[in-house]
Amino acid sequence: MPLDINSNIKITKEILLKLFSNGLSDRNILKRLFDTQMEENTNFPEAEGIVWQLKTKDNIHFNIAASENLIKDADFPSLEFEGDYEIPV
């Protein structure tokens, strides 16, 4: 289900990082350290410590705070990308 302003899906830090996986360069340290958690349908409890703050007003645009050592603009070859998230069972 695509996200939109009326979506009932709450984007968590874990979901955000899993969605970022599609847009991050393969050289990004998060992808190298947490590839399994970011790519597979598994829990990712470390996400809480990676993303310090996650805010949204419309469930489409997000502001995040995280260490620049882990996530920076240069790690995204394109600032627009699509991602899918599958709820862990």
XYZ file of C-alpha atoms in Angstrom:
89
model
C 0.000 0.000 0.000
C 1.559 3.338 -1.005
C 2.022 6.004 1.635
C -0.056 9.127 1.405
C -1.363 11.820 3.710
C -4.331 9.644 4.709
C -2.291 6.484 5.303
C -2.745 4.688 8.615
C 0.749 3.202 8.457
C 3.057 4.586 11.137
C 6.599 4.766 9.822
C 8.984 3.673 12.564
C 12.750 4.047 12.639
C 13.039 0.373 11.665
C 10.705 0.738 8.682
C 12.482 3.910 7.577
C 15.894 2.225 7.508
C 14.505 -0.793 5.666
C 13.025 1.558 3.046
C 16.322 3.482 2.862
C 18.061 0.233 1.951
C 16.849 0.574 -1.654
C 18.288 4.069 -1.968
C 21.572 3.763 -0.108
C 24.837 3.119 -1.896
C 26.265 -0.366 -1.363
C 29.292 1.370 0.161
C 27.207 2.813 3.014
C 28.345 1.525 6.400
C 24.786 0.686 7.507
C 24.273 -1.563 4.512
C 27.576 -3.287 5.177
C 26.957 -3.785 8.909
C 23.211 -4.452 8.903
C 22.541 -5.877 5.440
C 20.461 -8.796 6.728
C 18.296 -6.636 8.986
C 17.775 -4.014 6.269
C 17.071 -6.397 3.397
C 15.171 -9.282 4.954
C 11.871 -9.732 6.718
C 13.434 -9.760 10.179
C 13.411 -7.516 13.238
C 15.872 -4.630 13.333
C 16.023 -3.429 16.972
C 19.305 -1.555 16.309
C 17.306 0.985 14.277
C 16.295 2.754 17.493
C 19.933 3.626 18.195
C 20.790 4.502 14.586
C 17.990 7.009 13.971
C 17.925 9.378 16.914
C 14.826 11.322 15.926
C 12.078 10.792 13.332
C 9.419 13.431 12.656
C 6.682 13.841 10.053
C 3.668 16.091 9.640
C 2.146 14.448 6.578
C 3.440 10.829 6.540
C 5.201 11.569 3.222
C 8.029 13.943 4.141
C 10.267 13.017 7.051
C 12.952 14.757 9.094
C 15.484 12.495 10.715
C 18.431 12.973 13.022
C 21.220 10.398 12.886
C 24.990 10.282 12.921
C 26.485 11.681 9.731
C 29.008 8.862 9.991
C 26.163 6.421 9.311
C 23.826 8.309 6.949
C 24.705 11.292 4.779
C 23.407 12.739 1.515
C 26.392 11.357 -0.400
C 25.255 7.823 0.504
C 22.180 8.254 -1.689
C 23.113 8.126 -5.400
C 19.625 9.484 -6.116
C 17.507 11.380 -3.618
C 14.368 9.819 -5.124
C 13.831 6.084 -4.930
C 11.101 3.574 -4.154
C 11.122 0.911 -1.500
C 8.912 -1.890 -0.270
C 8.416 -2.983 3.306
C 7.059 -6.349 4.359
C 5.723 -6.648 7.896
C 7.712 -9.317 9.811
C 5.716 -12.365 10.869
